[in-house]
mmCIF file of C-alpha atoms in Angstrom:
data_model
loop_
_atom_site.group_PDB
_atom_site.id
_atom_site.type_symbol
_atom_site.label_atom_id
_atom_site.label_comp_id
_atom_site.label_asym_id
_atom_site.label_seq_id
_atom_site.Cartn_x
_atom_site.Cartn_y
_atom_site.Cartn_z
ATOM 1 C CA MET A 1 -97.638 92.482 -8.423
ATOM 2 C CA MET A 2 -94.429 92.090 -10.332
ATOM 3 C CA MET A 3 -94.662 95.691 -11.514
ATOM 4 C CA ARG A 4 -95.017 96.877 -7.924
ATOM 5 C CA GLU A 5 -91.966 94.877 -6.851
ATOM 6 C CA MET A 6 -89.955 96.349 -9.721
ATOM 7 C CA MET A 7 -90.933 99.849 -8.699
ATOM 8 C CA LEU A 8 -89.978 99.206 -5.081
ATOM 9 C CA THR A 9 -86.655 97.765 -6.188
ATOM 10 C CA ARG A 10 -86.032 100.809 -8.362
ATOM 11 C CA GLU A 11 -86.844 103.172 -5.450
ATOM 12 C CA VAL A 12 -84.425 101.285 -3.183
ATOM 13 C CA PHE A 13 -81.752 101.427 -5.886
ATOM 14 C CA VAL A 14 -82.276 105.180 -6.318
ATOM 15 C CA ASP A 15 -82.086 105.692 -2.547
ATOM 16 C CA GLU A 16 -78.853 103.690 -2.386
ATOM 17 C CA LYS A 17 -77.371 105.747 -5.210
ATOM 18 C CA GLY A 18 -78.270 108.946 -3.326
ATOM 19 C CA ILE A 19 -76.685 107.677 -0.137
ATOM 20 C CA ALA A 20 -73.572 106.593 -2.032
ATOM 21 C CA LEU A 21 -73.336 110.041 -3.635
ATOM 22 C CA VAL A 22 -73.563 111.729 -0.231
ATOM 23 C CA ILE A 23 -70.884 109.401 1.152
ATOM 24 C CA VAL A 24 -68.612 110.111 -1.820
ATOM 25 C CA LEU A 25 -69.112 113.860 -1.355
ATOM 26 C CA TRP A 26 -68.302 113.624 2.378
ATOM 27 C CA ILE A 27 -65.192 111.533 1.689
ATOM 28 C CA THR A 28 -64.105 113.991 -1.003
ATOM 29 C CA MET A 29 -64.614 116.910 1.368
ATOM 30 C CA LEU A 30 -62.706 115.093 4.128
ATOM 31 C CA LEU A 31 -59.824 114.396 1.753
ATOM 32 C CA ILE A 32 -59.777 118.057 0.702
ATOM 33 C CA VAL A 33 -59.682 119.179 4.350
ATOM 34 C CA ILE A 34 -56.902 116.682 5.174
ATOM 35 C CA THR A 35 -54.940 117.735 2.090
ATOM 36 C CA PHE A 36 -55.357 121.422 2.922
ATOM 37 C CA ALA A 37 -54.322 120.856 6.553
ATOM 38 C CA PHE A 38 -51.307 118.832 5.462
ATOM 39 C CA SER A 39 -50.376 121.474 2.903
ATOM 40 C CA ALA A 40 -50.684 124.242 5.501
ATOM 41 C CA ARG A 41 -48.567 122.262 7.946
ATOM 42 C CA VAL A 42 -45.912 121.583 5.337
ATOM 43 C CA ARG A 43 -45.939 125.251 4.360
ATOM 44 C CA THR A 44 -45.533 126.248 8.024
ATOM 45 C CA GLU A 45 -42.691 123.763 8.454
ATOM 46 C CA VAL A 46 -40.964 125.062 5.330
ATOM 47 C CA PHE A 47 -41.200 128.684 6.468
ATOM 48 C CA SER A 48 -40.093 127.703 9.994
ATOM 49 C CA THR A 49 -37.091 125.905 8.544
ATOM 50 C CA ILE A 50 -36.223 128.888 6.356
ATOM 51 C CA ALA A 51 -36.602 131.271 9.319
ATOM 52 C CA PHE A 52 -34.456 129.002 11.513
ATOM 53 C CA LYS A 53 -31.817 128.786 8.784
ATOM 54 C CA GLU A 54 -31.744 132.575 8.326
ATOM 55 C CA ARG A 55 -31.595 133.166 12.083
ATOM 56 C CA LEU A 56 -28.730 130.674 12.415
ATOM 57 C CA GLU A 57 -26.842 132.289 9.537
ATOM 58 C CA ASN A 58 -27.392 135.745 11.057
ATOM 59 C CA LYS A 59 -26.115 134.426 14.389
ATOM 60 C CA TYR A 60 -22.923 133.164 12.742
ATOM 61 C CA LEU A 61 -22.511 136.547 11.055
ATOM 62 C CA ALA A 62 -22.844 138.241 14.460
ATOM 63 C CA GLU A 63 -20.302 135.788 15.896
ATOM 64 C CA ALA A 64 -17.983 136.693 13.028
ATOM 65 C CA GLY A 65 -18.437 140.327 14.047
ATOM 66 C CA LEU A 66 -17.395 139.466 17.599
ATOM 67 C CA GLN A 67 -14.261 137.722 16.320
ATOM 68 C CA TRP A 68 -13.515 140.749 14.121
ATOM 69 C CA ALA A 69 -13.883 142.986 17.178
ATOM 70 C CA MET A 70 -11.428 140.807 19.099
ATOM 71 C CA MET A 71 -8.946 141.188 16.272
ATOM 72 C CA GLU A 72 -9.358 144.973 16.266
ATOM 73 C CA ILE A 73 -8.986 145.191 20.051
ATOM 74 C CA ILE A 74 -5.780 143.146 19.975
ATOM 75 C CA TYR A 75 -4.470 145.252 17.087
ATOM 76 C CA ARG A 76 -5.365 148.424 18.972
ATOM 77 C CA ASN A 77 -3.568 147.312 22.128
ATOM 78 C CA VAL A 78 -0.454 146.232 20.252
ATOM 79 C CA ASN A 79 -0.323 149.529 18.345
ATOM 80 C CA LYS A 80 -1.636 151.807 21.070
ATOM 81 C CA ASN A 81 -0.402 155.389 20.665
ATOM 82 C CA ILE A 82 1.586 154.423 17.555
ATOM 83 C CA PRO A 83 0.632 156.414 14.408
ATOM 84 C CA ALA A 84 -0.372 154.175 11.517
ATOM 85 C CA GLN A 85 2.157 154.045 8.689
ATOM 86 C CA ASN A 86 -0.315 152.845 6.047
ATOM 87 C CA GLU A 87 -3.749 154.185 5.229
ATOM 88 C CA GLY A 88 -6.499 151.851 6.428
ATOM 89 C CA LEU A 89 -4.470 150.354 9.268
ATOM 90 C CA GLU A 90 -5.448 152.894 11.907
ATOM 91 C CA ALA A 91 -6.707 151.635 15.249
ATOM 92 C CA SER A 92 -10.508 151.783 15.082
ATOM 93 C CA PRO A 93 -12.382 154.272 17.280
ATOM 94 C CA VAL A 94 -13.762 152.843 20.526
ATOM 95 C CA ASP A 95 -16.641 155.225 21.194
ATOM 96 C CA GLY A 96 -19.376 152.734 20.269
ATOM 97 C CA THR A 97 -19.765 153.980 16.677
ATOM 98 C CA PHE A 98 -21.108 151.191 14.458
ATOM 99 C CA ARG A 99 -19.258 150.100 11.341
ATOM 100 C CA ALA A 100 -20.503 147.675 8.703
ATOM 101 C CA VAL A 101 -18.516 144.827 7.193
ATOM 102 C CA LYS A 102 -19.587 142.961 4.054
ATOM 103 C CA MET A 103 -19.010 139.237 3.814
ATOM 104 C CA ASP A 104 -19.786 136.726 1.062
ATOM 105 C CA ASP A 105 -23.115 135.686 2.547
ATOM 106 C CA GLY A 106 -24.189 138.803 4.409
ATOM 107 C CA TYR A 107 -23.111 141.640 6.646
ATOM 108 C CA PHE A 108 -22.300 142.362 10.236
ATOM 109 C CA ARG A 109 -22.125 145.606 12.131
ATOM 110 C CA ILE A 110 -19.886 146.086 15.126
ATOM 111 C CA GLY A 111 -19.642 148.816 17.718
ATOM 112 C CA ILE A 112 -16.671 148.805 20.095
ATOM 113 C CA ALA A 113 -16.700 151.003 23.186
ATOM 114 C CA ASP A 114 -13.945 151.426 25.729
ATOM 115 C CA GLU A 115 -15.656 150.754 29.057
ATOM 116 C CA SER A 116 -13.628 153.547 30.641
ATOM 117 C CA GLY A 117 -15.962 155.986 28.890
ATOM 118 C CA LYS A 118 -18.789 154.770 31.130
ATOM 119 C CA ILE A 119 -19.687 155.319 34.785
ATOM 120 C CA ASN A 120 -18.495 152.474 37.014
ATOM 121 C CA ILE A 121 -21.227 152.078 39.627
ATOM 122 C CA ASN A 122 -18.954 149.994 41.861
ATOM 123 C CA LEU A 123 -16.482 152.892 42.108
ATOM 124 C CA LEU A 124 -19.160 155.544 42.579
ATOM 125 C CA THR A 125 -18.557 157.955 45.466
ATOM 126 C CA ALA A 126 -20.499 160.825 46.971
ATOM 127 C CA ALA A 127 -18.305 163.185 44.930
ATOM 128 C CA SER A 128 -18.480 161.361 41.580
ATOM 129 C CA GLY A 129 -22.161 160.543 42.077
ATOM 130 C CA ILE A 130 -22.992 163.969 40.674
ATOM 131 C CA ILE A 131 -22.145 162.675 37.180
ATOM 132 C CA LEU A 132 -24.680 159.845 37.466
ATOM 133 C CA ASN A 133 -27.213 162.251 38.979
ATOM 134 C CA ASN A 134 -26.789 164.705 36.101
ATOM 135 C CA LEU A 135 -27.021 161.861 33.575
ATOM 136 C CA LEU A 136 -30.294 160.620 35.053
ATOM 137 C CA VAL A 137 -31.803 164.102 34.940
ATOM 138 C CA ASN A 138 -30.607 164.585 31.349
ATOM 139 C CA LEU A 139 -32.313 161.288 30.439
ATOM 140 C CA GLY A 140 -35.628 162.586 31.757
ATOM 141 C CA VAL A 141 -35.670 161.331 35.359
ATOM 142 C CA GLU A 142 -37.112 163.692 37.990
ATOM 143 C CA LYS A 143 -34.408 165.267 40.189
ATOM 144 C CA ASN A 144 -35.891 163.836 43.390
ATOM 145 C CA GLN A 145 -35.934 160.316 41.923
ATOM 146 C CA ALA A 146 -32.399 160.769 40.571
ATOM 147 C CA ASP A 147 -31.221 161.671 44.089
ATOM 148 C CA THR A 148 -32.950 158.571 45.446
ATOM 149 C CA ILE A 149 -31.316 156.288 42.872
ATOM 150 C CA VAL A 150 -27.790 157.637 43.369
ATOM 151 C CA ASN A 151 -27.946 157.550 47.181
ATOM 152 C CA SER A 152 -29.518 154.089 47.126
ATOM 153 C CA ILE A 153 -26.737 152.787 44.867
ATOM 154 C CA LEU A 154 -24.160 154.093 47.317
ATOM 155 C CA ASP A 155 -26.056 152.453 50.214
ATOM 156 C CA TRP A 156 -26.437 149.169 48.299
ATOM 157 C CA LYS A 157 -22.691 148.656 47.939
ATOM 158 C CA ASP A 158 -21.374 150.095 51.211
ATOM 159 C CA GLY A 159 -20.775 147.851 54.208
ATOM 160 C CA ASP A 160 -22.872 149.582 56.858
ATOM 161 C CA ASP A 161 -26.557 149.816 57.780
ATOM 162 C CA LEU A 162 -26.709 153.616 57.770
ATOM 163 C CA HIS A 163 -28.695 154.974 54.874
ATOM 164 C CA ARG A 164 -28.093 158.311 53.221
ATOM 165 C CA LEU A 165 -30.739 160.968 52.781
ATOM 166 C CA GLN A 166 -33.224 159.438 50.273
ATOM 167 C CA GLY A 167 -31.128 156.242 50.266
ATOM 168 C CA ALA A 168 -32.115 152.770 51.509
ATOM 169 C CA GLU A 169 -30.796 149.940 53.634
ATOM 170 C CA ASN A 170 -32.251 146.709 55.070
ATOM 171 C CA ASP A 171 -35.144 148.450 56.850
ATOM 172 C CA TYR A 172 -36.559 149.604 53.508
ATOM 173 C CA TYR A 173 -35.946 146.446 51.465
ATOM 174 C CA MET A 174 -37.245 144.108 54.189
ATOM 175 C CA SER A 175 -40.493 146.116 54.366
ATOM 176 C CA LEU A 176 -41.342 145.435 50.699
ATOM 177 C CA PRO A 177 -44.133 142.954 49.760
ATOM 178 C CA LYS A 178 -41.389 140.567 48.604
ATOM 179 C CA PRO A 179 -38.616 141.405 51.057
ATOM 180 C CA TYR A 180 -34.895 140.960 50.475
ATOM 181 C CA LYS A 181 -31.743 142.239 52.121
ATOM 182 C CA CYS A 182 -29.516 145.079 51.012
ATOM 183 C CA LYS A 183 -26.405 143.527 49.486
ATOM 184 C CA ASP A 184 -23.778 145.754 51.148
ATOM 185 C CA ALA A 185 -21.271 144.728 48.481
ATOM 186 C CA ASN A 186 -20.336 145.588 44.906
ATOM 187 C CA PHE A 187 -22.680 144.976 41.993
ATOM 188 C CA ASP A 188 -21.999 141.769 40.054
ATOM 189 C CA ASN A 189 -23.871 143.015 36.981
ATOM 190 C CA LEU A 190 -25.922 145.966 35.827
ATOM 191 C CA GLU A 191 -29.253 144.108 36.002
ATOM 192 C CA GLU A 192 -28.799 144.081 39.781
ATOM 193 C CA LEU A 193 -29.674 147.779 39.704
ATOM 194 C CA LEU A 194 -33.339 146.778 39.383
ATOM 195 C CA LEU A 195 -33.191 145.793 43.075
ATOM 196 C CA VAL A 196 -32.159 149.291 44.101
ATOM 197 C CA LYS A 197 -34.708 151.751 45.470
ATOM 198 C CA GLY A 198 -35.971 154.184 42.830
ATOM 199 C CA MET A 199 -34.724 152.237 39.802
ATOM 200 C CA THR A 200 -37.244 151.010 37.215
ATOM 201 C CA ARG A 201 -36.980 148.925 34.052
ATOM 202 C CA ASP A 202 -37.898 151.947 31.932
ATOM 203 C CA ILE A 203 -35.069 153.996 33.428
ATOM 204 C CA LEU A 204 -32.502 151.201 33.141
ATOM 205 C CA TYR A 205 -33.426 149.810 29.717
ATOM 206 C CA GLY A 206 -35.165 152.812 28.194
ATOM 207 C CA THR A 207 -38.395 153.105 26.235
ATOM 208 C CA GLU A 208 -39.347 154.041 22.690
ATOM 209 C CA GLU A 209 -39.438 157.680 23.805
ATOM 210 C CA LYS A 210 -36.389 157.779 26.115
ATOM 211 C CA PRO A 211 -32.966 156.109 25.965
ATOM 212 C CA GLY A 212 -31.905 153.816 28.784
ATOM 213 C CA LEU A 213 -29.281 154.349 31.465
ATOM 214 C CA MET A 214 -27.679 150.932 31.076
ATOM 215 C CA GLN A 215 -25.626 151.774 27.988
ATOM 216 C CA HIS A 216 -23.689 154.359 30.013
ATOM 217 C CA LEU A 217 -22.773 152.149 32.982
ATOM 218 C CA THR A 218 -20.197 149.466 33.715
ATOM 219 C CA VAL A 219 -18.872 147.269 36.514
ATOM 220 C CA TYR A 220 -15.669 146.169 34.795
ATOM 221 C CA THR A 221 -13.234 149.101 34.805
ATOM 222 C CA SER A 222 -10.701 149.977 37.484
ATOM 223 C CA THR A 223 -11.095 153.760 37.564
ATOM 224 C CA ALA A 224 -13.896 156.067 38.599
ATOM 225 C CA GLN A 225 -12.812 158.747 36.133
ATOM 226 C CA ILE A 226 -14.516 159.054 32.754
ATOM 227 C CA ASN A 227 -12.397 158.617 29.635
ATOM 228 C CA ILE A 228 -13.532 161.521 27.452
ATOM 229 C CA ASN A 229 -11.897 159.906 24.422
ATOM 230 C CA SER A 230 -14.599 157.221 24.388
ATOM 231 C CA ALA A 231 -17.517 158.592 26.450
ATOM 232 C CA LYS A 232 -20.798 159.168 24.630
ATOM 233 C CA PRO A 233 -22.165 162.724 24.393
ATOM 234 C CA ASP A 234 -24.786 162.042 27.107
ATOM 235 C CA VAL A 235 -22.034 161.123 29.569
ATOM 236 C CA LEU A 236 -19.853 164.058 28.526
ATOM 237 C CA LYS A 237 -22.772 166.407 29.093
ATOM 238 C CA ALA A 238 -23.242 165.016 32.622
ATOM 239 C CA ILE A 239 -19.680 165.918 33.700
ATOM 240 C CA PRO A 240 -19.686 169.050 35.898
ATOM 241 C CA ARG A 241 -18.375 172.189 34.172
ATOM 242 C CA MET A 242 -18.340 170.407 30.807
ATOM 243 C CA THR A 243 -19.744 172.928 28.306
ATOM 244 C CA ASP A 244 -21.336 172.273 24.919
ATOM 245 C CA GLU A 245 -18.331 173.937 23.285
ATOM 246 C CA MET A 246 -15.967 171.537 25.072
ATOM 247 C CA ILE A 247 -18.095 168.563 24.006
ATOM 248 C CA GLN A 248 -17.909 169.694 20.380
ATOM 249 C CA THR A 249 -14.118 169.980 20.707
ATOM 250 C CA VAL A 250 -13.929 166.414 22.018
ATOM 251 C CA ILE A 251 -16.146 165.024 19.240
ATOM 252 C CA HIS A 252 -14.212 166.942 16.588
ATOM 253 C CA TYR A 253 -10.935 165.559 17.939
ATOM 254 C CA ARG A 254 -12.232 161.991 17.733
ATOM 255 C CA LEU A 255 -13.190 162.424 14.097
ATOM 256 C CA SER A 256 -9.924 164.085 13.133
ATOM 257 C CA ASP A 257 -6.766 162.439 11.806
ATOM 258 C CA HIS A 258 -4.462 163.553 14.593
ATOM 259 C CA ALA A 259 -1.365 161.406 14.913
ATOM 260 C CA LYS A 260 -1.619 161.183 18.700
ATOM 261 C CA LYS A 261 -4.612 159.315 20.042
ATOM 262 C CA ASP A 262 -3.303 159.001 23.593
ATOM 263 C CA GLY A 263 -5.214 162.033 24.822
ATOM 264 C CA SER A 264 -2.330 164.462 25.016
ATOM 265 C CA GLY A 265 -3.572 166.240 21.901
ATOM 266 C CA LEU A 266 -7.074 166.457 23.338
ATOM 267 C CA GLN A 267 -5.804 167.981 26.559
ATOM 268 C CA SER A 268 -3.950 170.600 24.521
ATOM 269 C CA MET A 269 -7.059 171.424 22.512
ATOM 270 C CA LEU A 270 -9.127 171.886 25.666
ATOM 271 C CA SER A 271 -6.233 173.881 27.204
ATOM 272 C CA ALA A 272 -7.276 175.634 30.420
ATOM 273 C CA ASP A 273 -10.771 174.134 30.310
ATOM 274 C CA PHE A 274 -9.322 170.686 30.959
ATOM 275 C CA ALA A 275 -8.250 171.753 34.438
ATOM 276 C CA ASN A 276 -11.886 172.476 35.313
ATOM 277 C CA ILE A 277 -12.913 168.867 34.668
ATOM 278 C CA SER A 278 -9.642 167.050 35.428
ATOM 279 C CA SER A 279 -10.873 165.589 38.741
ATOM 280 C CA TYR A 280 -13.691 163.768 36.939
ATOM 281 C CA VAL A 281 -12.043 162.697 33.672
ATOM 282 C CA THR A 282 -9.085 160.930 32.124
ATOM 283 C CA THR A 283 -7.751 160.480 28.581
ATOM 284 C CA ALA A 284 -6.168 157.079 29.221
ATOM 285 C CA ASP A 285 -7.680 154.011 27.559
ATOM 286 C CA SER A 286 -8.480 150.887 29.531
ATOM 287 C CA SER A 287 -8.133 147.255 28.483
ATOM 288 C CA VAL A 288 -11.867 146.546 28.823
ATOM 289 C CA TYR A 289 -14.168 146.903 25.821
ATOM 290 C CA ALA A 290 -17.882 146.457 25.236
ATOM 291 C CA VAL A 291 -18.786 144.966 21.856
ATOM 292 C CA GLU A 292 -22.150 145.015 20.103
ATOM 293 C CA ALA A 293 -22.431 142.868 16.969
ATOM 294 C CA ILE A 294 -25.384 142.537 14.581
ATOM 295 C CA GLY A 295 -25.479 139.917 11.825
ATOM 296 C CA TYR A 296 -27.890 140.136 8.910
ATOM 297 C CA GLN A 297 -28.350 139.267 5.245
ATOM 298 C CA ASN A 298 -31.023 141.831 4.563
ATOM 299 C CA ALA A 299 -31.593 144.584 7.109
ATOM 300 C CA LYS A 300 -35.346 144.567 6.378
ATOM 301 C CA ASN A 301 -35.732 140.810 6.966
ATOM 302 C CA GLY A 302 -34.440 140.569 10.499
ATOM 303 C CA ASN A 303 -31.085 140.241 12.202
ATOM 304 C CA TYR A 304 -29.310 138.599 15.119
ATOM 305 C CA ALA A 305 -27.531 140.671 17.750
ATOM 306 C CA LEU A 306 -25.204 139.885 20.611
ATOM 307 C CA LYS A 307 -23.279 141.775 23.284
ATOM 308 C CA ALA A 308 -20.001 140.982 24.982
ATOM 309 C CA VAL A 309 -17.449 142.592 27.261
ATOM 310 C CA LEU A 310 -13.840 141.714 26.460
ATOM 311 C CA VAL A 311 -10.675 142.206 28.477
ATOM 312 C CA ALA A 312 -7.497 142.498 26.413
ATOM 313 C CA GLU A 313 -4.757 140.401 27.974
ATOM 314 C CA GLY A 314 -1.267 140.800 26.606
ATOM 315 C CA ALA A 315 -0.611 141.113 22.905
ATOM 316 C CA ASP A 316 -2.485 138.123 21.570
ATOM 317 C CA ARG A 317 -5.657 137.311 23.482
ATOM 318 C CA CYS A 318 -8.991 138.611 24.750
ATOM 319 C CA ARG A 319 -10.972 137.199 27.644
ATOM 320 C CA ILE A 320 -14.781 137.325 27.565
ATOM 321 C CA VAL A 321 -16.197 138.433 30.933
ATOM 322 C CA PHE A 322 -19.767 138.989 29.746
ATOM 323 C CA TYR A 323 -21.715 137.441 26.863
ATOM 324 C CA GLN A 324 -25.370 137.882 25.900
ATOM 325 C CA SER A 325 -26.836 136.126 22.865
ATOM 326 C CA PRO A 326 -29.296 137.082 21.546
ATOM 327 C CA ALA A 327 -29.342 140.695 22.660
ATOM 328 C CA ASN A 328 -31.719 143.570 22.039
ATOM 329 C CA ILE A 329 -29.830 146.084 19.894
ATOM 330 C CA GLU A 330 -31.461 148.605 17.581
ATOM 331 C CA MET A 331 -30.192 148.387 14.018
ATOM 332 C CA PRO A 332 -28.172 151.536 13.172
ATOM 333 C CA LYS A 333 -29.725 153.638 10.417
ATOM 334 C CA ASN A 334 -26.458 154.424 8.633
ATOM 335 C CA ASP A 335 -25.875 151.898 5.818
ATOM 336 C CA ALA A 336 -22.451 153.171 4.789
ATOM 337 C CA ILE A 337 -19.664 150.574 4.626
ATOM 338 C CA PRO A 338 -16.204 152.042 5.313
ATOM 339 C CA LYS A 339 -13.824 151.276 2.465
ATOM 340 C CA HIS A 340 -11.115 149.872 4.721
ATOM 341 C CA LEU A 341 -13.596 147.283 6.026
ATOM 342 C CA ASP A 342 -14.867 146.112 2.641
#
């Protein structure tokens, strides 16, 4: 009897040891899972903090680029049309070409473009609309759709209810699934073009295969003529009677070290050809500049970009009329750093 009781007690003890072992294993596994989850969370937080820190530093580098651009614009306006006396003090080009600047903790790239080299959609007329039409076709838009866009832009900003051939007024816009009225006033910004008949996001912003129209447009200048000293090749090519040879002359002049940058030298180089395009173009700079700035520490590890439009006022200040941060700007492929910006 006693032997039987001892055996039963031993079996119970063995069962309890087995249960205890299972419990210990489950607790150990639970602790491992909790530790792993905590470790993964900490790791995520660390990487998030590092990414936030790098993004913030890149943003400050881009902001430094904007301040640098302001300084260059002020310097350019103060010394406009005055030949530089010392090497490295020339007024920087304003055709949108990117330049890189090295700082202690990273780099920034800036591109400054005189807005007068763009097409002002608020000053577009039936006569000057041919430039925008040609530009759209050159960017890959079908001619019929290009006609629709140009005529609809003219209808959008005029004050009447009469629509042009292929244009649109209230009757068209109010018939859409989500109706709205034709503005019959100037554009406040370029994004407003998406409301215009015929315009699409791909045409305005571009795709991986085709560049966008937006980079060639403005609403800030006071002249409808195109400044060929700062216009991009796509805009130059869209000007009626502007030949490839003339475009090459313009680009060559920009890259040269001519003392006069007021356009008089360019007019002389184009000679009689300038008369053929004179109704569409000018060589006078404006006081409105578009700035693109990209801040980065390592080009392969991300960057921060911003856009702004600045108006130079007097000899010592710039006023910001447009600011976008962050902005979608493709990193330029050229890694060269001009010596005078080092």
